[in-house]
PDB file of C-alpha atoms in Angstrom:
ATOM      1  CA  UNK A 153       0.000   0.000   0.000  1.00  0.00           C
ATOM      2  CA  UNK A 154       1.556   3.187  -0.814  1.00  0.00           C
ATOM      3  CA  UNK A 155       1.608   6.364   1.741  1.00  0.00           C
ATOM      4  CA  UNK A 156       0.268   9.165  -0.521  1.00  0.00           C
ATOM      5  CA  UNK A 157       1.359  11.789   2.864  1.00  0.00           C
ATOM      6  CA  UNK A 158       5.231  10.150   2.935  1.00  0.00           C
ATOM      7  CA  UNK A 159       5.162  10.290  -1.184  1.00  0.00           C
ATOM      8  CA  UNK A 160       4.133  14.302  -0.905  1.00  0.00           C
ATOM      9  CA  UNK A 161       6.118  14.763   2.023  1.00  0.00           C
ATOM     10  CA  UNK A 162       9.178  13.726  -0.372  1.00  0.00           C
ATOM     11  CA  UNK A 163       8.292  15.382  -3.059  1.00  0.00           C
ATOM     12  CA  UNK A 164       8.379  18.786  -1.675  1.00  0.00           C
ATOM     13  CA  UNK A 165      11.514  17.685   0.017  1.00  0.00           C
ATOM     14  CA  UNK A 166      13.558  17.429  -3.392  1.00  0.00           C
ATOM     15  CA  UNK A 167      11.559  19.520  -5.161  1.00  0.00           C
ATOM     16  CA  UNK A 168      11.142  22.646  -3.234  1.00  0.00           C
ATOM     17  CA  UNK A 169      15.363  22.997  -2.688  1.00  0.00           C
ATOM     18  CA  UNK A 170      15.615  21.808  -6.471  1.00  0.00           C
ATOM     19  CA  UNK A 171      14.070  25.209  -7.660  1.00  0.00           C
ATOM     20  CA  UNK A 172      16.036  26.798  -5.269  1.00  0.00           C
ATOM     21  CA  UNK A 173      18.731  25.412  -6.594  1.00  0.00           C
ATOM     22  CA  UNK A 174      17.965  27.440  -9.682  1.00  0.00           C
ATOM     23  CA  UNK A 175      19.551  30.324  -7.950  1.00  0.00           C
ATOM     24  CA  UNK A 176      21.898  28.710  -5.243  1.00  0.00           C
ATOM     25  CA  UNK A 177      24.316  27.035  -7.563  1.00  0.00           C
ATOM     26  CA  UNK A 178      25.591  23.850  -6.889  1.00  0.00           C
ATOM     27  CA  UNK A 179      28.994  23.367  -8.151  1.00  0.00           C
ATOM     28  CA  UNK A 180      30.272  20.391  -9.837  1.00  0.00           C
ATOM     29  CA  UNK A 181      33.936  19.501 -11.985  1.00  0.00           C
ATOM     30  CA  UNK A 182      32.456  20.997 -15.535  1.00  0.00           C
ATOM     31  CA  UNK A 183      29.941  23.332 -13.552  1.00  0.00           C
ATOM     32  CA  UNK A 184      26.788  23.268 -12.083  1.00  0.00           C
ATOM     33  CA  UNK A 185      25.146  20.309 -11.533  1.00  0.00           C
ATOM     34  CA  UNK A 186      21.357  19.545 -10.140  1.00  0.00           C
ATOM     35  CA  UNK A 187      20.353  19.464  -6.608  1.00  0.00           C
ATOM     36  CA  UNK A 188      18.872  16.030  -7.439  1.00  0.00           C
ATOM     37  CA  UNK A 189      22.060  14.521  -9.175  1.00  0.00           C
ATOM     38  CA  UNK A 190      24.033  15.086  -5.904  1.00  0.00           C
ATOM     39  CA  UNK A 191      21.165  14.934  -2.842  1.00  0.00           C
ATOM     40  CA  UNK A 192      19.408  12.099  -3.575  1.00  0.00           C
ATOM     41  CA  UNK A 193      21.832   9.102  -3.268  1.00  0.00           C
ATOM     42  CA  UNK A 194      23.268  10.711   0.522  1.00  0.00           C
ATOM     43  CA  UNK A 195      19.251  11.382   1.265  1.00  0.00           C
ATOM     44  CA  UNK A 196      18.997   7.253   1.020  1.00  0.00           C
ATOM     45  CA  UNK A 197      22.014   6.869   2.672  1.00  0.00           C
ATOM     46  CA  UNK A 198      20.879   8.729   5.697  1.00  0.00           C
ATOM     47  CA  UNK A 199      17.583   7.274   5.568  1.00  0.00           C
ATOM     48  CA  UNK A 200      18.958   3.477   5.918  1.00  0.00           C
ATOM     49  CA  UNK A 201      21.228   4.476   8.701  1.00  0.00           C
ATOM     50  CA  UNK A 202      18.499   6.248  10.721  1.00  0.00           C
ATOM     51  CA  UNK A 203      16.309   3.013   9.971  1.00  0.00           C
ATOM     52  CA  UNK A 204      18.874   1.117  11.295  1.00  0.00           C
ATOM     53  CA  UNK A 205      19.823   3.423  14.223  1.00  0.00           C
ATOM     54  CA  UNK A 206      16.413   3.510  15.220  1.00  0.00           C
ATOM     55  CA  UNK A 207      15.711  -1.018  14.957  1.00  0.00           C
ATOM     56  CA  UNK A 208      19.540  -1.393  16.526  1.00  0.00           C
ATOM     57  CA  UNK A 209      18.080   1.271  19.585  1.00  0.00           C
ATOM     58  CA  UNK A 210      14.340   0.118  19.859  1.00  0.00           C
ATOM     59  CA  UNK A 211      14.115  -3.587  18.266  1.00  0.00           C
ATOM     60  CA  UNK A 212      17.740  -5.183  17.726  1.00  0.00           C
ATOM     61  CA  UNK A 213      15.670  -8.119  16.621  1.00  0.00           C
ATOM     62  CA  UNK A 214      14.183  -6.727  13.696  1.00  0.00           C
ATOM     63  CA  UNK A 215      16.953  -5.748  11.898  1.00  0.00           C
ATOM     64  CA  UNK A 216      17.549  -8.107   8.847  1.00  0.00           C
ATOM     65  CA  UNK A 217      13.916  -7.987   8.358  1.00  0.00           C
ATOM     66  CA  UNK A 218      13.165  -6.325   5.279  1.00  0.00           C
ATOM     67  CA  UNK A 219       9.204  -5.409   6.163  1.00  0.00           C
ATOM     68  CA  UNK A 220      10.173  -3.913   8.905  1.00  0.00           C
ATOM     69  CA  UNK A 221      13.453  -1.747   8.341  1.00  0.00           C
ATOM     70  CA  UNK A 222      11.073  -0.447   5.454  1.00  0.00           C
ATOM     71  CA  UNK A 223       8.627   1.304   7.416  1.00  0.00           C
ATOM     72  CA  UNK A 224       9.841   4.239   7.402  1.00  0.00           C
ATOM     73  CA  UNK A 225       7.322   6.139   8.921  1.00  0.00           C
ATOM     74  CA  UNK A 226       7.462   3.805  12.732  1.00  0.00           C
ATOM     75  CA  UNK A 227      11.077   5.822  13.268  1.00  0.00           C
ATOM     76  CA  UNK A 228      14.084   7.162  12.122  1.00  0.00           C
ATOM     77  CA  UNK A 229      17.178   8.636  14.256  1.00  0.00           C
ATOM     78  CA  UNK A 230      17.930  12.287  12.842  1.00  0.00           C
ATOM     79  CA  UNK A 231      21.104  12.949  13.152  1.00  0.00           C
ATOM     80  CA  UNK A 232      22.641   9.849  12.347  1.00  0.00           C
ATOM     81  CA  UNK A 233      21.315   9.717   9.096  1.00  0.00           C
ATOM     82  CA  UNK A 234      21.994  12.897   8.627  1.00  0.00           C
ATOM     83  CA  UNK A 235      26.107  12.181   9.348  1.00  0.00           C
ATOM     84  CA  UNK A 236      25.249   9.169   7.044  1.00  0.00           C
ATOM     85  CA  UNK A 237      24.286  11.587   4.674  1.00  0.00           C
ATOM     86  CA  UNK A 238      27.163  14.100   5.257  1.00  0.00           C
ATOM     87  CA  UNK A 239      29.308  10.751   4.749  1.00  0.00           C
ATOM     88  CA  UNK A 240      27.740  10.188   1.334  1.00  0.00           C
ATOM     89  CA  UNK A 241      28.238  14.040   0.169  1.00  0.00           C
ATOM     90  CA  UNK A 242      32.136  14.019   1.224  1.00  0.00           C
ATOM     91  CA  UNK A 243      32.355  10.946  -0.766  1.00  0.00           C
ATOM     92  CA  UNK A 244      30.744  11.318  -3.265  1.00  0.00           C
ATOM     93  CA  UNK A 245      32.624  14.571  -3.986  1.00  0.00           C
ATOM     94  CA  UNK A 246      35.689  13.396  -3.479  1.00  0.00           C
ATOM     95  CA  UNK A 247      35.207  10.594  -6.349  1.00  0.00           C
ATOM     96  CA  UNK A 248      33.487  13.551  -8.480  1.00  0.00           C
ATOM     97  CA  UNK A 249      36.593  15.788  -8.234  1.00  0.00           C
ATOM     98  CA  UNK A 250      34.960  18.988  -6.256  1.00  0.00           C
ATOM     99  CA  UNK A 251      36.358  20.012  -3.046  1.00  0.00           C
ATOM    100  CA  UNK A 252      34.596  18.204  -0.594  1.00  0.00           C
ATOM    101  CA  UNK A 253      34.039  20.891   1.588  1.00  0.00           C
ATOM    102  CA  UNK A 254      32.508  22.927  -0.448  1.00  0.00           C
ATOM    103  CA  UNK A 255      30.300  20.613  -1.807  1.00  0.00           C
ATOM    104  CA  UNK A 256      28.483  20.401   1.566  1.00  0.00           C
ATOM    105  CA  UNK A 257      28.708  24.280   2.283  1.00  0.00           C
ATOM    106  CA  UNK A 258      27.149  24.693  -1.053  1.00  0.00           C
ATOM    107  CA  UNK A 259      24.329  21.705  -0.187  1.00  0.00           C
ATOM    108  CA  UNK A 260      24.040  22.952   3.432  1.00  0.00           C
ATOM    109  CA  UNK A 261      21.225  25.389   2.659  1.00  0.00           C
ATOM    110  CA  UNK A 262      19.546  23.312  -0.105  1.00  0.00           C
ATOM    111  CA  UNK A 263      18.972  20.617   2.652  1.00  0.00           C
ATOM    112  CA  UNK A 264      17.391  23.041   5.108  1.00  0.00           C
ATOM    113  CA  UNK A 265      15.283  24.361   2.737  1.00  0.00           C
ATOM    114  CA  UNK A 266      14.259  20.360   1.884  1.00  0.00           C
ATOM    115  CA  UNK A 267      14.141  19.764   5.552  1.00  0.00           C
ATOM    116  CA  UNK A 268      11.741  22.670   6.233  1.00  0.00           C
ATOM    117  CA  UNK A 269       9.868  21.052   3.265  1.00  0.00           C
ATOM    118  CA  UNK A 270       9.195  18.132   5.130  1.00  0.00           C
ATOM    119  CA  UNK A 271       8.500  19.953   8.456  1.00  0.00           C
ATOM    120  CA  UNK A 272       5.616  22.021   6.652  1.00  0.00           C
ATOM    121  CA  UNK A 273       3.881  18.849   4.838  1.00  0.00           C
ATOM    122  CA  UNK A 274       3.353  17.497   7.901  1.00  0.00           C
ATOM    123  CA  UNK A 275      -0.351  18.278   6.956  1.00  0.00           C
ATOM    124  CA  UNK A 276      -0.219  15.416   4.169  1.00  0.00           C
ATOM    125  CA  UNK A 277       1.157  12.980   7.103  1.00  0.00           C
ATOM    126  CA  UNK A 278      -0.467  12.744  10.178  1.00  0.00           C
ATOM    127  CA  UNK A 279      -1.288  16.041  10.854  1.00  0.00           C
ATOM    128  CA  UNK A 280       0.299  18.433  12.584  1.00  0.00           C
ATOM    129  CA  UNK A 281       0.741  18.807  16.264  1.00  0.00           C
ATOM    130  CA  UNK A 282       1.328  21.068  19.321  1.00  0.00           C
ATOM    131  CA  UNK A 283       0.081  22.477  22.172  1.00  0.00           C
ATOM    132  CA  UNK A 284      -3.810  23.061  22.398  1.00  0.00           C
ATOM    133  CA  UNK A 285      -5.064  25.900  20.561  1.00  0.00           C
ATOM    134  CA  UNK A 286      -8.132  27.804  19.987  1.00  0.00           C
ATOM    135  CA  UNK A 287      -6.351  29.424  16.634  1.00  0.00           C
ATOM    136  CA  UNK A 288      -4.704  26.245  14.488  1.00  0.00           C
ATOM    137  CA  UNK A 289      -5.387  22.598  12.963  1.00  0.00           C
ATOM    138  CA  UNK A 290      -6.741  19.433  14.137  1.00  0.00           C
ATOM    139  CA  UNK A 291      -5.248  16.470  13.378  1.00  0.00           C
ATOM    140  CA  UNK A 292      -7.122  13.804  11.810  1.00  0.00           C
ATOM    141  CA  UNK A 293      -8.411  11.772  14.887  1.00  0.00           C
ATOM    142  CA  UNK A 294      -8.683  14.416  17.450  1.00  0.00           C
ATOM    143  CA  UNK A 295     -11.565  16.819  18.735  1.00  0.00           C
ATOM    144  CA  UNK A 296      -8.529  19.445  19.494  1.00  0.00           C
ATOM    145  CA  UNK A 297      -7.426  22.434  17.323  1.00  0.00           C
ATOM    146  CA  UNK A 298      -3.607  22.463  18.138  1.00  0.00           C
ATOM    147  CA  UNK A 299      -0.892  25.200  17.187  1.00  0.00           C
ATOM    148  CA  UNK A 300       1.270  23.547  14.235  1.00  0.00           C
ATOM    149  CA  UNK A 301       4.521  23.505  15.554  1.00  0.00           C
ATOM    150  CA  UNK A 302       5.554  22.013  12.170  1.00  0.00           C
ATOM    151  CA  UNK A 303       5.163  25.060  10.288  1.00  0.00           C
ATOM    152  CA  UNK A 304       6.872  27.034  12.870  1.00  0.00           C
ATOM    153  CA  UNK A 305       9.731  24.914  12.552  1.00  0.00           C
ATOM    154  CA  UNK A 306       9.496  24.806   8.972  1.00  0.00           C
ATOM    155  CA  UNK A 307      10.174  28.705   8.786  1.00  0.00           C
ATOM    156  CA  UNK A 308      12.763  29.345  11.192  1.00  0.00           C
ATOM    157  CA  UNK A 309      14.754  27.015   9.068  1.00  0.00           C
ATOM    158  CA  UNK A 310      13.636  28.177   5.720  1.00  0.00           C
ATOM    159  CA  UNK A 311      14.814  31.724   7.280  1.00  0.00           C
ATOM    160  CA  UNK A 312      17.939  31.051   8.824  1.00  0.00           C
ATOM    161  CA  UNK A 313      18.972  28.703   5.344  1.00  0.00           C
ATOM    162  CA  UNK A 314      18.574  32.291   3.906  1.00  0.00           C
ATOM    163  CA  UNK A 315      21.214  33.622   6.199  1.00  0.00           C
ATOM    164  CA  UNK A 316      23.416  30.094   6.032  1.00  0.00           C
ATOM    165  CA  UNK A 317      23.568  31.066   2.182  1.00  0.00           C
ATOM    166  CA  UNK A 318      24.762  34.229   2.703  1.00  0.00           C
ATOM    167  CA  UNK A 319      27.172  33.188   4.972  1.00  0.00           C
ATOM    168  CA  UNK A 320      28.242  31.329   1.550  1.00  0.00           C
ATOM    169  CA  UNK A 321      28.082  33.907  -0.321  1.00  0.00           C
ATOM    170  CA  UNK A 322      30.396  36.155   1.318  1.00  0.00           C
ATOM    171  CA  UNK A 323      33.341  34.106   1.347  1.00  0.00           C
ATOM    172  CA  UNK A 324      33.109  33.075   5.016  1.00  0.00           C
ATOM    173  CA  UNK A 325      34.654  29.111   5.162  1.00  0.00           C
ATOM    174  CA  UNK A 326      33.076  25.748   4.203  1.00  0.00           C
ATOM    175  CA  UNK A 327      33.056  24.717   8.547  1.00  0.00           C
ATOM    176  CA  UNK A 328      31.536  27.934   9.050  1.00  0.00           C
ATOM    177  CA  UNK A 329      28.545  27.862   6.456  1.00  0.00           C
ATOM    178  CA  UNK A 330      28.348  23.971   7.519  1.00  0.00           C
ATOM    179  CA  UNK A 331      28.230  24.287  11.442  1.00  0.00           C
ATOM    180  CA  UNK A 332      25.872  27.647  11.094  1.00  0.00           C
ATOM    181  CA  UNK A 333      23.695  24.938   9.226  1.00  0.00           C
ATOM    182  CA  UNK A 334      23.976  22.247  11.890  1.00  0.00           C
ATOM    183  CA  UNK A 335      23.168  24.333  14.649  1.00  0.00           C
ATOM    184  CA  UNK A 336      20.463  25.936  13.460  1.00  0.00           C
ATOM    185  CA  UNK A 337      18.678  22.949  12.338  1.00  0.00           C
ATOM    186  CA  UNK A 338      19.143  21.198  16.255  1.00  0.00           C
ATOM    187  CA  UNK A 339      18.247  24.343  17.491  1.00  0.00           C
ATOM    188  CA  UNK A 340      15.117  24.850  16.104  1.00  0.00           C
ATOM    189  CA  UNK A 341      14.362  21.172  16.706  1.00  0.00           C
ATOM    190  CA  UNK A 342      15.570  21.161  20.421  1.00  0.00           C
ATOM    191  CA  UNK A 343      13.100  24.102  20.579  1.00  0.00           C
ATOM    192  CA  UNK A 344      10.300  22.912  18.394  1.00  0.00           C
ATOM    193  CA  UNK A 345      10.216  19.569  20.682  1.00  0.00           C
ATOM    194  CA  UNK A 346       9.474  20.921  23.827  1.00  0.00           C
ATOM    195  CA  UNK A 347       5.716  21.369  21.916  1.00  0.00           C
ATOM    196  CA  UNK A 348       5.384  17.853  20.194  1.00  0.00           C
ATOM    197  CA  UNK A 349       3.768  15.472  22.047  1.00  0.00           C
ATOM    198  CA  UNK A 350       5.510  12.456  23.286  1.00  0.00           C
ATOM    199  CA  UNK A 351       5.170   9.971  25.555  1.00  0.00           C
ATOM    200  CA  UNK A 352       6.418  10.040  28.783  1.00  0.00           C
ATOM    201  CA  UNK A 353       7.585  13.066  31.334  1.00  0.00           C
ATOM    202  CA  UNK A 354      11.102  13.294  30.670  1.00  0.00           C
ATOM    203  CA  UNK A 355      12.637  14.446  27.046  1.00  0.00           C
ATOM    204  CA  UNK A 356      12.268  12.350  24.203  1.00  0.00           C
ATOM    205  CA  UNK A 357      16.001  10.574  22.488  1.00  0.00           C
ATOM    206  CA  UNK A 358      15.343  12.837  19.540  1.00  0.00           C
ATOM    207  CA  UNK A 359      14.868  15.835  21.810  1.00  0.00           C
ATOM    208  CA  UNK A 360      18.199  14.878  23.558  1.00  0.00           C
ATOM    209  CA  UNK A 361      20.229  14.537  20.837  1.00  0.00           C
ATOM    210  CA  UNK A 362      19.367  17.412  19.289  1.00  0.00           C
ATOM    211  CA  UNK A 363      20.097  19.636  21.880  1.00  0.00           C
ATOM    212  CA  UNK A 364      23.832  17.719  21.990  1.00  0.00           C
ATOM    213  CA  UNK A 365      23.849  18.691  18.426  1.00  0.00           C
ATOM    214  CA  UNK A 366      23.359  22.654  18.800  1.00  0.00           C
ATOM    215  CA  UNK A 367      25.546  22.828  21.790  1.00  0.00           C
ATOM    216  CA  UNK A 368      28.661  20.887  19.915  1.00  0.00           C
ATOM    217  CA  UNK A 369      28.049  22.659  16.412  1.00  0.00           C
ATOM    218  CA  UNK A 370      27.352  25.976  18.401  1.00  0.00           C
ATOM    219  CA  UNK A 371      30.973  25.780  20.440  1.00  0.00           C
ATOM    220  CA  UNK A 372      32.425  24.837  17.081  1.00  0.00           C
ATOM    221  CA  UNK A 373      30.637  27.752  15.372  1.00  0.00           C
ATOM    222  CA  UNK A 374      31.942  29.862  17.878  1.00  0.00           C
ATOM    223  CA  UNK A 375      35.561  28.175  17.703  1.00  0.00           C
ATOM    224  CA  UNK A 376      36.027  28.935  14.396  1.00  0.00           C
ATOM    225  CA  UNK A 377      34.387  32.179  13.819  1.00  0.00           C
ATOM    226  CA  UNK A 378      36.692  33.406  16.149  1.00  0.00           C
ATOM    227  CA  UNK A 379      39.901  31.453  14.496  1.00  0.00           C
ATOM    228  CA  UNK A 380      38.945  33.116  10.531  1.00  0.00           C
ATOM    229  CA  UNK A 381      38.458  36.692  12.181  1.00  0.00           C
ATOM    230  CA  UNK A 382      42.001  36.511  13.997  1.00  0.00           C
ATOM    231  CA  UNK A 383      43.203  35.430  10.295  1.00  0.00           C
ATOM    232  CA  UNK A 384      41.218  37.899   8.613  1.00  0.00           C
ATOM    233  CA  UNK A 385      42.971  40.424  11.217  1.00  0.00           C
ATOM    234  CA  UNK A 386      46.431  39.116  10.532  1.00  0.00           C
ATOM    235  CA  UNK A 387      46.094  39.314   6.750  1.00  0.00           C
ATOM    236  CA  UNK A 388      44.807  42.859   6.745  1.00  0.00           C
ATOM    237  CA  UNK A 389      47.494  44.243   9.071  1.00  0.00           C
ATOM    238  CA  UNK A 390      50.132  42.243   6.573  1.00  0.00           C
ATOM    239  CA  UNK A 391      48.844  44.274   3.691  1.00  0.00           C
ATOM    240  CA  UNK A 392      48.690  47.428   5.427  1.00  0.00           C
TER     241      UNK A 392
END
């Protein structure tokens, strides 16, 4: 049986950063190559590793089962597909002949914009939920209007993948544009969770490692920020 909400859901995934793409170049050995050509192979990648994360975390026994590591929509870890995925990129550039680095600066804000994609069709899924809400939707299944935190998420990331482009665009370094991306993405997640529903009273794994995410990728942020402007400094007192 096919899932007509997942199949949408991807769809605006690849195709909303694809048009983008039209404008935020992706570069490639004889120049610019599609967002497709070069997202969706690591997007698989980091979709069987979360799968797998998620059966070795939850249901060790399941994995080898094919039914089961296929249903996609029972759980998948985050961020370990998503380092499956940066895996994928860095290779996949490297056997392409682009600079590796660069590759994923340049993919960095594509993949938010994808990822807020997927955050805002959360109306073709399940619905989308949050806290109780006179103003809002209502999930199919429940008597309450609730706030979509969904589309909240979705446009703090579309926003700040603005301002991770620009970051691109003015010269600032590959770890720069790629841990601005990284820690804006946990951050709004970390945030965003606190309003999903989940079971239990304490925080949910996702929740968790999310906020391990922005804290790491914001000290590194911060780390290196501070390393180009002291090199930035240097160079302009040499020429002066």
């Amino acid at each position: 049986m096919i899932d007509y909400g997942l199949l949408v859901s991807m769809i605006i995934a690849f195709g909303v950063p694809s048009l983008f793409a039209s404008w935020w170049l992706v570069s490639g050995r004889d120049g610019p190559v599609g967002f497709l050509d070069v997202a969706v192979g690591p997007v698989f990648a980091g979709l069987a590793m979360g799968r797998l994360t998620t059966l070795a975390l939850d249901d060790p026994s399941s994995i080898g089962s094919i039914s089961d590591m296929l249903i996609i929509r029972s759980g998948v870890e985050f961020w370990p597909g998503v380092a499956a995925a940066l895996a994928a990129v860095l290779v996949s550039a490297h056997f392409g002949l682009v600079s590796p680095s660069r590759r994923v600066a340049e993919l960095a804000p594509l993949a938010m914009i994808g990822y807020a994609g997927y955050e805002a069709a959360c109306i073709f899924r399940d619905g989308c939920y949050g806290p109780r809400s006179t103003i809002g939707l209502r999930p199919p299944g429940l008597t309450t209007t609730m706030l979509p935190v969904g589309w909240f998420m979705a446009a703090a990331v579309g926003v700040t993948a603005i301002g991770v482009h620009t970051l691109l665009t003015r010269g600032r370094p590959p770890l720069v544009v790629a841990l601005a991306s990284a820690a804006a993405v946990a951050s709004v997640r970390a945030v965003g969770s606190i309003w999903l529903p989940h079971v239990g009273e304490g925080l949910t794994r996702q929740h968790l490692s999310s906020i391990a995410v922005a804290v790491v990728s914001l000290a590194g942020l911060a780390i290196v920020v501070a390393k180009d402007r002291r090199s930035r400094l240097v160079v302009s007192r040499s020429a002066a």
